[in-house]
Coordinates of C-alpha atoms in Angstrom, one line a residue:
M1 CA -29.4 144.0 38.5
R2 CA -30.1 140.5 38.7
R3 CA -28.2 138.5 35.9
D4 CA -30.1 135.4 34.1
V5 CA -28.5 132.2 34.5
S6 CA -28.2 130.6 31.3
V7 CA -28.9 127.0 30.8
G8 CA -25.2 126.4 29.7
R9 CA -23.8 127.6 32.9
T10 CA -26.0 125.4 34.8
V11 CA -25.3 122.5 33.0
A12 CA -21.5 123.2 33.5
W13 CA -21.9 123.8 37.2
I14 CA -23.7 120.4 37.4
L15 CA -21.2 118.7 35.3
L16 CA -18.3 120.3 37.7
F17 CA -20.0 119.0 40.8
V18 CA -20.3 115.5 39.2
L19 CA -16.7 115.3 38.6
L20 CA -16.0 117.0 41.8
I21 CA -17.9 113.8 43.5
V22 CA -16.2 111.6 41.5
T23 CA -12.8 112.8 42.3
L24 CA -13.4 113.2 46.0
F25 CA -15.3 109.9 46.5
P26 CA -12.3 107.5 46.7
F27 CA -10.6 109.7 49.1
Y28 CA -13.8 109.7 51.5
W29 CA -14.1 105.9 51.0
M30 CA -10.2 105.7 51.9
L31 CA -11.2 107.6 55.5
R32 CA -14.6 105.7 55.9
T33 CA -12.7 102.4 55.5
A34 CA -9.6 103.5 57.7
F35 CA -11.9 104.4 60.6
S36 CA -14.0 101.0 60.5
D37 CA -13.7 97.8 62.4
N38 CA -12.0 95.4 60.0
T39 CA -14.3 92.3 61.2
Q40 CA -17.4 94.1 60.7
L41 CA -16.6 95.7 57.2
P42 CA -17.7 92.5 55.2
G43 CA -21.1 92.6 56.8
H44 CA -21.7 96.3 55.6
P45 CA -20.1 96.8 52.2
D46 CA -22.4 99.7 51.2
S47 CA -22.3 101.6 54.3
L48 CA -21.3 105.5 53.6
L49 CA -20.4 105.7 57.2
P50 CA -17.2 104.1 59.2
V51 CA -18.7 101.0 60.5
E52 CA -18.1 100.4 64.3
S53 CA -15.7 103.7 64.2
T54 CA -12.4 102.7 65.6
L55 CA -8.8 103.9 65.5
G56 CA -7.7 100.3 65.8
A57 CA -6.4 100.3 62.3
F58 CA -3.9 103.3 62.8
K59 CA -2.7 101.6 66.0
R60 CA -1.8 98.4 64.0
V61 CA 0.1 100.5 61.2
L62 CA 1.7 102.5 63.8
G63 CA 2.9 99.7 66.1
L64 CA 0.8 100.6 68.7
A65 CA -1.2 97.3 69.3
S66 CA -0.4 94.2 70.5
I67 CA -0.4 90.9 68.2
E68 CA -3.4 89.6 70.2
E69 CA -5.1 93.0 69.6
A70 CA -4.1 93.3 66.3
Q71 CA -5.6 89.9 65.5
A72 CA -8.7 90.5 67.4
Q73 CA -9.3 93.2 65.3
G74 CA -8.7 91.7 61.7
G75 CA -5.2 92.3 61.2
S76 CA -2.6 89.9 60.6
G77 CA -0.4 90.8 63.7
A78 CA 2.9 90.9 61.8
A79 CA 5.0 93.8 62.8
V80 CA 5.2 96.6 60.4
N81 CA 8.2 98.9 60.9
F82 CA 6.1 102.0 59.8
W83 CA 8.7 104.5 61.3
L84 CA 11.8 102.9 59.3
Y85 CA 9.8 103.0 56.3
L86 CA 8.7 106.5 56.7
R87 CA 12.4 107.6 57.2
N88 CA 13.4 105.7 53.9
S89 CA 10.9 107.7 51.9
L90 CA 12.0 111.0 53.3
V91 CA 15.5 110.2 52.7
V92 CA 15.1 109.2 49.0
A93 CA 12.2 112.0 48.3
T94 CA 14.5 114.7 50.0
I95 CA 17.7 113.7 48.2
T96 CA 16.2 113.2 44.7
T97 CA 14.4 116.5 44.8
V98 CA 17.2 118.4 45.8
C99 CA 19.6 116.9 43.4
Q100 CA 17.6 116.9 40.5
V101 CA 16.2 120.4 41.0
F102 CA 19.8 121.7 41.5
F103 CA 21.1 120.1 38.3
S104 CA 18.2 120.8 36.3
A105 CA 18.6 124.5 37.0
M106 CA 22.2 124.6 35.9
A107 CA 21.2 122.8 32.6
A108 CA 18.0 125.2 32.1
Y109 CA 20.3 127.9 32.5
A110 CA 22.6 126.8 29.8
F111 CA 19.8 126.3 27.5
A112 CA 18.1 129.4 28.2
R113 CA 20.8 132.2 28.8
L114 CA 24.3 130.6 27.1
R115 CA 25.1 130.7 23.4
W116 CA 26.9 127.5 22.1
P117 CA 26.8 125.6 18.9
G118 CA 24.0 123.1 18.7
R119 CA 22.3 124.2 21.7
D120 CA 18.7 124.2 20.1
K121 CA 19.4 120.9 18.5
V122 CA 20.3 119.4 21.9
F123 CA 17.3 121.0 23.4
A124 CA 15.2 119.2 21.0
L125 CA 16.7 115.9 21.9
F126 CA 15.8 116.8 25.5
L127 CA 12.3 117.4 24.5
A128 CA 12.3 114.3 22.3
A129 CA 13.0 112.3 25.8
L130 CA 9.4 113.4 26.8
M131 CA 8.0 111.0 24.6
V132 CA 9.8 107.9 25.8
P133 CA 7.8 106.1 28.4
P134 CA 9.8 105.6 31.6
I135 CA 9.3 101.5 31.3
F136 CA 11.6 101.9 28.4
T137 CA 14.6 103.2 30.4
T138 CA 13.9 100.9 33.5
L139 CA 15.6 97.6 32.2
P140 CA 19.0 99.3 31.2
N141 CA 18.8 101.3 34.3
F142 CA 18.3 98.2 36.4
V143 CA 21.0 96.4 34.7
L144 CA 23.5 99.4 35.2
I145 CA 22.8 99.7 39.0
K146 CA 23.0 95.8 39.3
N147 CA 26.3 96.0 37.6
L148 CA 27.5 98.7 40.0
G149 CA 26.6 96.7 42.9
L150 CA 24.1 99.3 44.1
L151 CA 21.0 97.0 44.5
N152 CA 19.1 97.3 47.9
S153 CA 20.9 100.7 48.7
F154 CA 19.8 104.4 48.8
A155 CA 22.3 105.2 46.0
G156 CA 20.8 102.7 43.7
I157 CA 17.2 104.0 44.5
I158 CA 18.0 107.7 44.2
L159 CA 20.8 107.5 41.2
P160 CA 18.3 107.4 38.2
G161 CA 16.5 110.4 39.4
A162 CA 18.9 112.6 40.7
F163 CA 20.7 114.5 37.8
M164 CA 17.8 115.6 35.9
T165 CA 14.7 115.2 33.7
P166 CA 13.5 116.5 30.4
F167 CA 10.1 118.1 32.2
A168 CA 12.3 119.9 35.1
I169 CA 14.6 121.5 32.3
F170 CA 11.7 122.6 30.4
F171 CA 9.8 123.8 33.1
L172 CA 12.9 126.0 34.3
R173 CA 14.1 127.3 31.1
Q174 CA 10.7 128.5 30.1
F175 CA 11.0 131.0 33.3
F176 CA 14.6 131.7 32.7
L177 CA 13.9 132.8 29.1
S178 CA 11.6 135.6 30.3
I179 CA 14.4 137.0 32.7
N180 CA 15.3 140.2 31.1
R181 CA 18.7 139.9 29.4
E182 CA 19.6 143.4 30.4
L183 CA 19.9 142.6 33.9
E184 CA 22.3 139.9 32.7
E185 CA 24.2 142.3 30.6
A186 CA 24.5 144.7 33.5
A187 CA 26.0 142.0 35.8
M188 CA 28.6 141.1 33.2
I189 CA 29.6 144.9 32.9
D190 CA 30.0 145.0 36.7
G191 CA 32.4 142.0 36.2
A192 CA 30.0 139.2 37.1
G193 CA 30.7 135.8 35.5
H194 CA 28.1 133.0 34.6
R195 CA 28.6 131.4 38.1
R196 CA 28.1 134.4 39.9
I197 CA 25.0 135.3 37.8
F198 CA 23.5 132.0 38.0
F199 CA 23.4 131.9 41.8
G200 CA 23.4 135.6 42.7
L201 CA 20.9 136.9 39.9
I202 CA 18.8 133.9 38.2
I203 CA 18.1 131.5 41.3
P204 CA 16.7 134.4 43.4
M205 CA 14.7 135.6 40.9
S206 CA 13.2 132.1 39.9
A207 CA 12.5 131.5 43.5
A208 CA 8.7 130.7 42.9
P209 CA 9.3 128.2 39.9
I210 CA 12.2 126.5 41.4
A211 CA 9.8 126.1 44.6
T212 CA 7.3 124.7 42.6
L213 CA 9.4 122.4 40.6
A214 CA 10.9 121.2 44.1
I215 CA 7.3 120.3 45.4
L216 CA 6.2 118.5 42.0
T217 CA 9.6 116.6 42.1
Y218 CA 9.2 115.8 45.8
I219 CA 5.6 114.2 45.4
N220 CA 6.5 112.4 42.1
S221 CA 9.4 111.0 44.3
W222 CA 7.3 110.4 47.3
N223 CA 4.7 108.4 45.4
D224 CA 7.2 106.2 43.2
Y225 CA 6.5 102.5 43.3
F226 CA 8.0 100.6 40.6
W227 CA 11.5 101.5 40.6
P228 CA 11.9 101.2 44.4
L229 CA 10.6 98.1 44.3
L230 CA 12.9 97.0 41.8
V231 CA 15.8 97.9 43.5
G232 CA 14.9 98.3 47.3
Q233 CA 14.0 94.9 48.5
Q234 CA 15.5 94.7 51.7
E235 CA 13.6 95.9 55.0
N236 CA 16.6 98.6 55.5
V237 CA 15.8 100.7 52.3
R238 CA 12.2 99.8 51.6
V239 CA 10.1 103.0 51.2
L240 CA 6.4 103.5 52.4
T241 CA 4.8 102.6 49.0
V242 CA 6.5 99.4 48.7
A243 CA 6.0 98.8 52.4
L244 CA 2.2 99.2 51.7
G245 CA 2.3 96.3 48.9
V246 CA 4.0 94.0 51.8
F247 CA 1.1 95.0 54.3
R248 CA -1.4 94.0 51.8
S249 CA 0.5 90.8 51.2
Q250 CA -0.1 90.0 54.9
T251 CA -3.7 88.5 54.8
P252 CA -5.0 87.4 57.9
Q253 CA -7.5 84.4 57.8
G254 CA -10.7 86.5 57.6
G255 CA -9.6 88.5 54.6
P256 CA -7.4 91.4 53.8
D257 CA -6.9 94.1 56.5
W258 CA -8.7 96.5 54.4
A259 CA -8.8 99.0 57.3
G260 CA -5.3 98.6 58.0
L261 CA -4.3 99.2 54.5
M262 CA -6.3 102.0 54.2
A263 CA -5.0 103.8 57.4
A264 CA -1.5 103.1 56.2
T265 CA -2.3 104.8 52.7
L266 CA -3.7 107.7 54.3
I267 CA -0.7 108.3 56.7
A268 CA 1.5 107.8 53.9
A269 CA -0.3 110.4 51.8
L270 CA -0.9 112.7 54.6
P271 CA 2.7 114.5 54.2
M272 CA 1.8 114.9 50.2
I273 CA -1.9 116.4 51.0
I274 CA -0.5 118.6 53.4
L275 CA 2.5 119.9 51.2
F276 CA 0.0 120.6 48.3
L277 CA -2.6 122.2 50.2
A278 CA -0.1 124.6 51.7
F279 CA 1.5 125.4 48.3
A280 CA -1.6 124.7 45.8
K281 CA -1.6 128.4 44.6
R282 CA 2.1 128.9 44.0
I283 CA 1.9 125.5 41.9
T284 CA -1.0 126.7 39.7
N285 CA 0.5 130.1 39.6
S286 CA 4.1 129.0 38.7
I287 CA 2.6 126.4 35.8
G288 CA 0.6 128.8 34.4
F289 CA 3.2 131.6 34.1
S290 CA 5.6 128.9 32.3
G291 CA 3.0 127.7 29.7
I292 CA 2.9 124.1 30.8
K293 CA -0.5 122.8 30.4

């Protein structure tokens, strides 16, 4: 039997389609600019298709074009050590993710499964920390890292986010609370201590939310810009997001190398796009299960 489509449903689908276009259009514009010839872009600002399609921007970013070729294509001709910046981003994002997920899982276990005086009050303080804007803690963290002599080092970039965050603890605690306490009591009867229960029971049963948290942490760490810019000025520790800003400042005589900048942005975002597409369903399910909106 054919169902009548209501006016409200039609309007909702139209609004959804419009929002989808608005959301995806910047990504399409990035692709269009990255595959365009930078010298021809100013003459076709309203073209929806790549202008004089070319892979020259990607060659400039990856260091495959000579200085003469780069300048002829509208680039600055300055060397961009893309692979070094990529390695630095991988190091920072990987170590930050591993440390933060591990320490947050231990803290979440203490808040969810252990009974100790003042537990709920301390957890309330952690929740209150969610309300503090990150910019408020940036200056104290910078002074501390400077006094420790860790400026322009991987340790200086990684340490502030390596231990735990209120969001990560809250996220995992919500799942740990849902685990049947009888399983934990049965393990204790068999002689298991808290360490064995944590590593042998809680962690294996929480693989899905831990994987979700790891993905979200990795994406946030990969995209972080302000903190690496403050403490990682030298090239040997510069990450991709900061390097893109430097690439933008290398303005050739004819104007910014927009094609090169968009190509670099696309290459930098590609690992995160693949990661999200591969685990999108798991991320959505785990966030919904944990009750976080």
